[in-house]
CSV table of C-alpha atoms and ligand atoms in Angstrom, one decimal:
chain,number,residue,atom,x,y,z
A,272,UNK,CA,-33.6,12.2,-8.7
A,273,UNK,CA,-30.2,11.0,-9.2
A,274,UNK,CA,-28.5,8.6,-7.3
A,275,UNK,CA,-26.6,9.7,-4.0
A,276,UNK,CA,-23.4,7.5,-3.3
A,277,UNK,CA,-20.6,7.9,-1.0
A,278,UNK,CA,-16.3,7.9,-1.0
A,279,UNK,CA,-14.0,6.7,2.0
A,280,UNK,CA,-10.5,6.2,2.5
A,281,UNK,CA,-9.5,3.3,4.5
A,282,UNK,CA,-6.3,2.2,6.4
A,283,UNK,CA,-3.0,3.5,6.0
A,284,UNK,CA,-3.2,6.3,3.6
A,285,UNK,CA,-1.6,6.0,0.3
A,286,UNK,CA,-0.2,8.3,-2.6
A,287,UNK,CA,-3.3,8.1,-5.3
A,288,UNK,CA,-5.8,8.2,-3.1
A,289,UNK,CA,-6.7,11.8,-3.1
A,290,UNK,CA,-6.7,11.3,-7.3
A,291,UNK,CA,-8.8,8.5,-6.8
A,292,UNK,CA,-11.3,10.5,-4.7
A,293,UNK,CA,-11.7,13.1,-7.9
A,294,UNK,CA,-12.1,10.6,-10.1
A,295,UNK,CA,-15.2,9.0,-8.4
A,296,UNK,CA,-16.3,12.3,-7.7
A,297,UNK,CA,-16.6,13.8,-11.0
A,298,UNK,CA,-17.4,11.0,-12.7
A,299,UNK,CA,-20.6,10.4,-10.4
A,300,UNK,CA,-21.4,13.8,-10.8
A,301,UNK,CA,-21.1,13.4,-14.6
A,302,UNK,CA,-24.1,10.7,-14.7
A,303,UNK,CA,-25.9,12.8,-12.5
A,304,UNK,CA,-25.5,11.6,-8.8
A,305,UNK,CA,-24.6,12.9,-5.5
A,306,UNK,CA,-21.4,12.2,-3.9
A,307,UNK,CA,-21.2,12.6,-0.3
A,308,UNK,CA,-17.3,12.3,1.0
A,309,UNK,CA,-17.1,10.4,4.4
A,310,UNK,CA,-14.2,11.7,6.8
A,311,UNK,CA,-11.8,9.5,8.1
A,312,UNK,CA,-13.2,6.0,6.5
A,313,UNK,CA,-15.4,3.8,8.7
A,314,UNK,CA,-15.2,6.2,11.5
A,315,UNK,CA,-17.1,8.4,9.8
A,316,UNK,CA,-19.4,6.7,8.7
A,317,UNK,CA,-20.0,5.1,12.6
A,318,UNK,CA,-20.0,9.0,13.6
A,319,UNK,CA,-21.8,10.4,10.5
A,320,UNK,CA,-19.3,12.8,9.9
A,321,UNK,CA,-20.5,12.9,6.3
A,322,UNK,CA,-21.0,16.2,3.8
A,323,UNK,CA,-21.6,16.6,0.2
A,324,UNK,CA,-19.0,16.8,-2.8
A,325,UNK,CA,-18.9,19.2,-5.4
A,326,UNK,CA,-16.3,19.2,-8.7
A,327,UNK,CA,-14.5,22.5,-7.3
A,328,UNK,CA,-14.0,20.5,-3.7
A,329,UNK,CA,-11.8,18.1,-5.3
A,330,UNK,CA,-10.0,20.6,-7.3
A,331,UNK,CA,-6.5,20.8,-7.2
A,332,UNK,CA,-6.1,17.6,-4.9
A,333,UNK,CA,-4.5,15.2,-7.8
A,334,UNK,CA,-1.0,16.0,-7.0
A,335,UNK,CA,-1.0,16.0,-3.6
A,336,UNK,CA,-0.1,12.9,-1.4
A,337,UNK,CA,-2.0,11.6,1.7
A,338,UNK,CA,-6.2,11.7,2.0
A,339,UNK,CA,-7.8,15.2,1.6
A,340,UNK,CA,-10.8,12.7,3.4
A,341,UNK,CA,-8.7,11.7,6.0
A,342,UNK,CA,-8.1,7.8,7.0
A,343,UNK,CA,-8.6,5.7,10.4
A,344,UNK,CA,-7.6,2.4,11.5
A,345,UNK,CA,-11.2,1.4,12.9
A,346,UNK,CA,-11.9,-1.4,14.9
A,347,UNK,CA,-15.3,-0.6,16.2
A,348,UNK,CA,-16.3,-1.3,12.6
A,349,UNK,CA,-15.1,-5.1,13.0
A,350,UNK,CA,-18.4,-5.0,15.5
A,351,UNK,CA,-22.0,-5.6,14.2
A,352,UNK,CA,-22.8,-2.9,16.2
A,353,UNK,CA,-20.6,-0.4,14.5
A,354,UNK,CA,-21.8,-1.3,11.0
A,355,UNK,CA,-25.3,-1.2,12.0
A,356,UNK,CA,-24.4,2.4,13.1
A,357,UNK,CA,-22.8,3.4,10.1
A,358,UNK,CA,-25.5,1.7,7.6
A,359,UNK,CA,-28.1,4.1,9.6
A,360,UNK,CA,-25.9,7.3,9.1
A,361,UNK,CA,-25.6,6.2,4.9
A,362,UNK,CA,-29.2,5.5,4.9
A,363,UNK,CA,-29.9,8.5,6.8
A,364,UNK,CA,-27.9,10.9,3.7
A,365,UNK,CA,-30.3,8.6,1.4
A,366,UNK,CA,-27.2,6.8,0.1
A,367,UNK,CA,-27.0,3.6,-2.0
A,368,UNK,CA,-23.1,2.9,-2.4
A,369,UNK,CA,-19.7,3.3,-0.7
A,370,UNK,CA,-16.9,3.2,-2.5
A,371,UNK,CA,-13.9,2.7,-0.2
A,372,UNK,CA,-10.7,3.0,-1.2
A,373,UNK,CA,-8.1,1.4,0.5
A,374,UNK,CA,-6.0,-2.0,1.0
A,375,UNK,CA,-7.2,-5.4,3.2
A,376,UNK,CA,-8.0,-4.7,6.3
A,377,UNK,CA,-10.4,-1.9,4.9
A,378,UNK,CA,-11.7,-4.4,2.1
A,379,UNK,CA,-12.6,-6.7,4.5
A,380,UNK,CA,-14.5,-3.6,6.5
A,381,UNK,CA,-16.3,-3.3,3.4
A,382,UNK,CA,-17.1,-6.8,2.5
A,383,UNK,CA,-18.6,-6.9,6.3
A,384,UNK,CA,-20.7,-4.2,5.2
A,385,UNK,CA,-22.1,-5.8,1.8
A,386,UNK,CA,-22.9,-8.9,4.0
A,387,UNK,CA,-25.2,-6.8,5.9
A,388,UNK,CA,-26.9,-5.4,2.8
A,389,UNK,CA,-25.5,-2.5,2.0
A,390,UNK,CA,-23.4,-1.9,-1.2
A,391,UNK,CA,-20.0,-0.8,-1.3
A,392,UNK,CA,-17.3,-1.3,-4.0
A,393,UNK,CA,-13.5,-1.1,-3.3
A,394,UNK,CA,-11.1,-0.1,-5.1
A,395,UNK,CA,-7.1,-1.4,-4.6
A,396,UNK,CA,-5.2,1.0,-2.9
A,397,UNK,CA,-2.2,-0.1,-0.5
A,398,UNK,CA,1.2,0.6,-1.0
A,399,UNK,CA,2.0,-2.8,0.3
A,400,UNK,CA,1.3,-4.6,-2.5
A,401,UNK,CA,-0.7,-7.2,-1.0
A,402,UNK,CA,-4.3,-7.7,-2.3
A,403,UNK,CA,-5.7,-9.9,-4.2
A,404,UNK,CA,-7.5,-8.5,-6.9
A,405,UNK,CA,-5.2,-6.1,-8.2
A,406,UNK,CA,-1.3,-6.9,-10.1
A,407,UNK,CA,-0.4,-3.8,-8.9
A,408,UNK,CA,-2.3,-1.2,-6.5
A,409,UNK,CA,-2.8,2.6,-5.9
A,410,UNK,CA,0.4,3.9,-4.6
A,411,UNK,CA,3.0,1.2,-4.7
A,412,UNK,CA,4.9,3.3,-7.7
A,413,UNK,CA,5.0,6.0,-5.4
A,414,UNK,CA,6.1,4.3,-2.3
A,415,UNK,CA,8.8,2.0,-4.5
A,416,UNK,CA,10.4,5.1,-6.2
A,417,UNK,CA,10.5,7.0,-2.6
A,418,UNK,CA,12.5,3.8,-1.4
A,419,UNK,CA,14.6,4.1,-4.1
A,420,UNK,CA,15.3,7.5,-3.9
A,421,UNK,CA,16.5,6.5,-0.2
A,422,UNK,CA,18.5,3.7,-1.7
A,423,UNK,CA,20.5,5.8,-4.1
A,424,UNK,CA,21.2,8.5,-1.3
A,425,UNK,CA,22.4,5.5,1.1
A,426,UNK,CA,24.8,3.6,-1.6
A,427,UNK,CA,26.7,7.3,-2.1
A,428,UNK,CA,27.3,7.4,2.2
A,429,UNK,CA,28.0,3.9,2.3
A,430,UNK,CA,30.4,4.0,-0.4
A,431,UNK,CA,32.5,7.3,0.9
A,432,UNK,CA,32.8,5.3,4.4
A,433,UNK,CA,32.8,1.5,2.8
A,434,UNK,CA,29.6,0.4,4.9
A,435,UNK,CA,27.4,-1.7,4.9
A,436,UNK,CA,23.8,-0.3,5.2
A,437,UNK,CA,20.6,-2.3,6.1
A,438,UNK,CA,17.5,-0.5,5.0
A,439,UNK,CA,13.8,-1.6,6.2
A,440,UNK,CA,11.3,-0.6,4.1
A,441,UNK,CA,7.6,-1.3,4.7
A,442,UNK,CA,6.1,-4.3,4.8
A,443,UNK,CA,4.1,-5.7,7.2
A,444,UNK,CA,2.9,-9.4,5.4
A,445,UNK,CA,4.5,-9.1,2.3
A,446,UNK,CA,7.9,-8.3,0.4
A,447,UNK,CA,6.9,-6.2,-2.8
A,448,UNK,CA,8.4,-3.1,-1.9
A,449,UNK,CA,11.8,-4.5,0.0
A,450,UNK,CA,12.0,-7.3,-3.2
A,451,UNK,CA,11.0,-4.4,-5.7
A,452,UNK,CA,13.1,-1.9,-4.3
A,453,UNK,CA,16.6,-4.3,-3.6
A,454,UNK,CA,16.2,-4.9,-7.4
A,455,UNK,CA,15.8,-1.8,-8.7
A,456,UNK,CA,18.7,-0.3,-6.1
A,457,UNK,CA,21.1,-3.2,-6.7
A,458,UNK,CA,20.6,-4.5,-3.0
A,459,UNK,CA,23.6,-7.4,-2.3
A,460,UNK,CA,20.6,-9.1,-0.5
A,461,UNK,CA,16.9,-8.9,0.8
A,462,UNK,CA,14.9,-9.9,3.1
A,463,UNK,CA,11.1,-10.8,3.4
A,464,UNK,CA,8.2,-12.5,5.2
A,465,UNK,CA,7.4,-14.9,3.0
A,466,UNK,CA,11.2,-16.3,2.3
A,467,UNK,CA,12.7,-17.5,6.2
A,468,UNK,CA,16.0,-15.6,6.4
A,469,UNK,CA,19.4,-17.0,7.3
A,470,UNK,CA,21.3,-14.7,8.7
A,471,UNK,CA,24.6,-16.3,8.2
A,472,UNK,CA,24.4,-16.5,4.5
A,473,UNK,CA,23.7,-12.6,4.2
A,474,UNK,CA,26.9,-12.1,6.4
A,475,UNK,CA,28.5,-14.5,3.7
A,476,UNK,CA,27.4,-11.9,0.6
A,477,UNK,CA,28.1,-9.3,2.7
A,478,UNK,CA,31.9,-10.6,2.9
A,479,UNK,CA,32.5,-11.5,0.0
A,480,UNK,CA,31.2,-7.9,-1.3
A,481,UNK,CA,34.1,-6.2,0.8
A,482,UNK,CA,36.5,-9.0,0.2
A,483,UNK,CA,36.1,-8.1,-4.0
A,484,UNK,CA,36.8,-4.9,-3.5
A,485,UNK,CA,33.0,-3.2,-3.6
A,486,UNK,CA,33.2,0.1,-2.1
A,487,UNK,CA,29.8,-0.7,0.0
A,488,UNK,CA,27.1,-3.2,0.7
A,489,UNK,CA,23.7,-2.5,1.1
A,490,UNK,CA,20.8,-5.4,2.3
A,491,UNK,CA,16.8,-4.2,2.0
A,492,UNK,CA,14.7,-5.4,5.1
A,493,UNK,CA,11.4,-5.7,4.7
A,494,UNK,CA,9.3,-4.8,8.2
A,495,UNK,CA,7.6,-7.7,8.3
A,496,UNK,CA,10.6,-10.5,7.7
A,497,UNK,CA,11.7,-12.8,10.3
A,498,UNK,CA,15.3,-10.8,10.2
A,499,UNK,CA,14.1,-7.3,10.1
A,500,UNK,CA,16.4,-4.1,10.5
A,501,UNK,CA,16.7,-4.7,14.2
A,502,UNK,CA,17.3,-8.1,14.2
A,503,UNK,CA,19.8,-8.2,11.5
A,504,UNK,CA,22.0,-5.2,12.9
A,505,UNK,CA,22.2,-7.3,16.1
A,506,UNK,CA,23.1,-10.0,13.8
A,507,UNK,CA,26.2,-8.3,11.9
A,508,UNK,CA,27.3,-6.9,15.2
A,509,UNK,CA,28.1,-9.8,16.8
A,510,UNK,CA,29.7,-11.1,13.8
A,511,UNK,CA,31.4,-7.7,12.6
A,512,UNK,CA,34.7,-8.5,12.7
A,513,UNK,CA,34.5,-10.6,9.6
A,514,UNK,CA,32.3,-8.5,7.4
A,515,UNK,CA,34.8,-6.0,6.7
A,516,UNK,CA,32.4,-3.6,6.1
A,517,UNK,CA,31.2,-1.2,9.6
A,518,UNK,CA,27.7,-1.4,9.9
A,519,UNK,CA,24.5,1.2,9.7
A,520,UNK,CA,21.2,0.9,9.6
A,521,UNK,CA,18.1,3.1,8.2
A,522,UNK,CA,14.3,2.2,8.5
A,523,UNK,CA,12.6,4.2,6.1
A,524,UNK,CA,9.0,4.2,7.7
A,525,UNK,CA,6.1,5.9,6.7
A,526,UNK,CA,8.6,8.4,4.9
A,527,UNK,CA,7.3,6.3,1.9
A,528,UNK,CA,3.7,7.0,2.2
A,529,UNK,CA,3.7,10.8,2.2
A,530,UNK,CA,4.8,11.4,-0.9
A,531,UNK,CA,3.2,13.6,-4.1
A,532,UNK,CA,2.0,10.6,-6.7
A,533,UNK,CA,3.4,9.8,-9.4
A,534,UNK,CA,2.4,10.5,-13.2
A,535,UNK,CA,1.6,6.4,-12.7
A,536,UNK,CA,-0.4,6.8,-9.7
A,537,UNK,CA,-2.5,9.5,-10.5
A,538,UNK,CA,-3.4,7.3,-14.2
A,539,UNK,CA,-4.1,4.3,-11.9
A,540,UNK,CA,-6.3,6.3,-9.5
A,541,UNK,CA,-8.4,7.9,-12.7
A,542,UNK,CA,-8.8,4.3,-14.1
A,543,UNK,CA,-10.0,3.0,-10.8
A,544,UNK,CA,-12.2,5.6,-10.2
A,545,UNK,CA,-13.6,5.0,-13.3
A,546,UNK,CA,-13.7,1.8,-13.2
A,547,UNK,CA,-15.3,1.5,-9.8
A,548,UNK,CA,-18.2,4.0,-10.9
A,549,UNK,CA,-19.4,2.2,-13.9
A,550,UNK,CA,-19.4,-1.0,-11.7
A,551,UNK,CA,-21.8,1.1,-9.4
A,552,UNK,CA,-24.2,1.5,-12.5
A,553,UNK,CA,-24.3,-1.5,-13.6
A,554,UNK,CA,-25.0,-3.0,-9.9
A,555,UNK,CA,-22.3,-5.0,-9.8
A,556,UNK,CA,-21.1,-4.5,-5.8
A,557,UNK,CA,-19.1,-6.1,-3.5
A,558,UNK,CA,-16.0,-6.3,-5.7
A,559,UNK,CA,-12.8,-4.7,-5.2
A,560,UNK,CA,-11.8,-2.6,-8.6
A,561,UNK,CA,-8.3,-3.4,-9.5
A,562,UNK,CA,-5.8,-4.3,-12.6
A,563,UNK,CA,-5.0,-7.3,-13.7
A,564,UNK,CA,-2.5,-7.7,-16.8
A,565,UNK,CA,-3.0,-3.8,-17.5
A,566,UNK,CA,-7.1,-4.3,-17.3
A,567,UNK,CA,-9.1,-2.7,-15.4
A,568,UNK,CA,-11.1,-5.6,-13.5
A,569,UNK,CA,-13.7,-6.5,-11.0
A,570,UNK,CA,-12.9,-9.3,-8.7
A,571,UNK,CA,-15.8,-10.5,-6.0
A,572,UNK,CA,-14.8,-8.7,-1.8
A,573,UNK,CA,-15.7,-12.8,-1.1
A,574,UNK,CA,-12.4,-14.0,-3.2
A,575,UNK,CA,-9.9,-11.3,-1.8
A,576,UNK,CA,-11.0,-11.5,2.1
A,577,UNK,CA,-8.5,-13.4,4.7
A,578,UNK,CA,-5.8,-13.3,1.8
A,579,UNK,CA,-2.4,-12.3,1.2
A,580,UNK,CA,-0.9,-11.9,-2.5
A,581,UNK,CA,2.3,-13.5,-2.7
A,582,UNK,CA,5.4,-12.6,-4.5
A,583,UNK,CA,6.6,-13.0,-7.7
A,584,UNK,CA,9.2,-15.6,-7.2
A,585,UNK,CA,11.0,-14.9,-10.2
A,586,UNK,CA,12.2,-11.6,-9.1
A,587,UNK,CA,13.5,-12.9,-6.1
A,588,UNK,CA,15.9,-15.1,-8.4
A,589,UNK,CA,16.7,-11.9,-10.5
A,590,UNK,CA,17.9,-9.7,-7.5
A,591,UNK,CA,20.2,-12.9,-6.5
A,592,UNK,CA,21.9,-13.1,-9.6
A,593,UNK,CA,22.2,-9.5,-9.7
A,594,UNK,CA,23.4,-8.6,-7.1
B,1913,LIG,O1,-0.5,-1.2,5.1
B,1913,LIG,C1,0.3,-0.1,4.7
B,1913,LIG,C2,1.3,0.1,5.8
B,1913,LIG,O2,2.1,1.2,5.5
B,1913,LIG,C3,2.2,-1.1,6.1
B,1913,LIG,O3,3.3,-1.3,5.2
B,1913,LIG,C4,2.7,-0.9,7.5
B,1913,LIG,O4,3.1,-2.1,8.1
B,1913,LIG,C5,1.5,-0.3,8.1
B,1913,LIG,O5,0.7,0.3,7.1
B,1913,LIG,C6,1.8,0.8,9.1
B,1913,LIG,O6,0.6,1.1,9.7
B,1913,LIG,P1,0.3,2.4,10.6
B,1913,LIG,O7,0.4,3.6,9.6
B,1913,LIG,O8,-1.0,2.3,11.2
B,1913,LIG,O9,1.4,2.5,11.6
């Protein structure tokens, strides 16, 4: 008899996800196995809502955004109770494996899990940006190219009313997408959680944008910073009579998770799925299945847990000379 192995989605949803779901699908199914699909991550798997697989279920899913699965923010698994619960519904379907896709919180689910003896195997999917384990994860692309869709739409209002537009993207611990995204969109400034904001210097840039003639200004706030969209609107308010500029601000939101993946994202998800398959049959478990420098990697749950991947410093000095 083959092996029987299970798929979860974890944590806030991302674009990929459902591609990444086919991929470990099929390819179990190619070696032989059963795949048993877990509805809305560790919930189900606390409530047993758990049902077989085939190749025609995840038909015609690649394209579309969100988790065919369904996803859960789910504390009760945090509690030794709720694992124990969950390993008796897996052991229950006879399965050996979970493969859970999603970003930290939900790697950190799953390296609970593998502490307790059972095997799981993650693969790097948050459109944050944040793990460890992973140069880039499933659905970033996506989200960035949303945001900057937003971006160019903004700079065309803002310029026919010379404005200056604050735009929070999301974000919670760390700046990818607002450092990624002020780049790419020619942001005069950005904010983020890991670099402390002063306020009075972005009012400066913002000045000196309208003072040069620039028919706009536009400044990328990342959720999570210390000066997020709120806090710096109140900011230019009270100052407003020097920027020049009048002042509007946007927060994107999860407008930048719903969205169809891109040709990048569904690749990535394929790769992953792969990758985190063939990890399954050689035994290795309790990794999290990412890329590093364009390889498809393995990196151990114990190295990625309680951590936060920083930004790439560099780019931070780009967008300031660019903009
Ligand atoms: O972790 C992904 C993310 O979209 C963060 O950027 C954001 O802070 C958070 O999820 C929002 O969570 P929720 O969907 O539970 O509101």
């Amino acid at each position: 008899m083959g092996r029987r192995v299970a798929v979860l989605t974890s944590g806030g949803d991302a674009p990929g996800m459902n591609a990444a779901i086919r991929a470990v699908t099929r390819v179990s199914i190619s070696k032989g196995w059963s795949v048993f699909g877990v509805r809305n991550g560790f919930k189900g798997l606390i409530s047993g809502t758990i049902e077989q697989l085939t190749t025609r279920d995840v038909g015609g899913i690649m394209q579309r955004g969100g988790t065919v699965l369904g996803s859960a923010r789910c504390p009760e698994f945090m509690t030794v109770e709720g694992r124990k619960l969950a390993i008796r519904n897996l052991n229950q379907f006879g399965v050996d494996c979970v493969f859970v896709i999603g970003g930290n919180g939900s790697q950190t689910g799953n390296y609970e899990l593998n502490k307790m003896g059972f095997n799981g195997i993650g693969i790097a999917s948050t459109i944050d940006n944040d793990l460890v384990g992973s140069d880039i994860t499933l659905g970033v692309d996506t989200a960035l190219n949303i945001a900057l869709e937003a971006i160019d739409r903004l700079k065309v209002t803002a310029s026919s009313h010379q404005r200056a537009f604050i735009l929070e993207v999301m974000g919670r611990q760390c700046g990818y997408l607002a450092l990624m995204s002020g780049l790419a969109g020619g942001a005069e400034a950005i904010t983020m959680p890991e670099v402390p904001t002063d306020p009075e210097k972005i009012a400066e840039v913002v000045q000196a944008a309208y003072e040069h003639g620039k028919s706009h200004a536009l400044i990328i706030a990342a959720e999570g910073a210390d000066y997020n969209a709120a806090k710096l609107t109140e900011f230019f308010y009270a100052n407003k009579e020097r920027l020049g500029f009048s002042i509007r601000s946007t927060i994107l939101g999860h407008v930048q998770r719903g969205g169809s993946p891109s040709a990048f994202d569904r690749i990535l998800a394929c790769k992953l799925g792969l990758g985190a398959v063939e990890a399954a049959e050689r035994g290795e478990y309790s990794v999290v299945v990412g890329t590093i420098k364009g390889e498809v990697t393995t990196t151990p749950l114990a190295d990625i847990v309680n951590k936060t991947k920083g930004i790439d410093i560099e780019m931070a000095r780009l967008a300031n000379i660019l903009d």
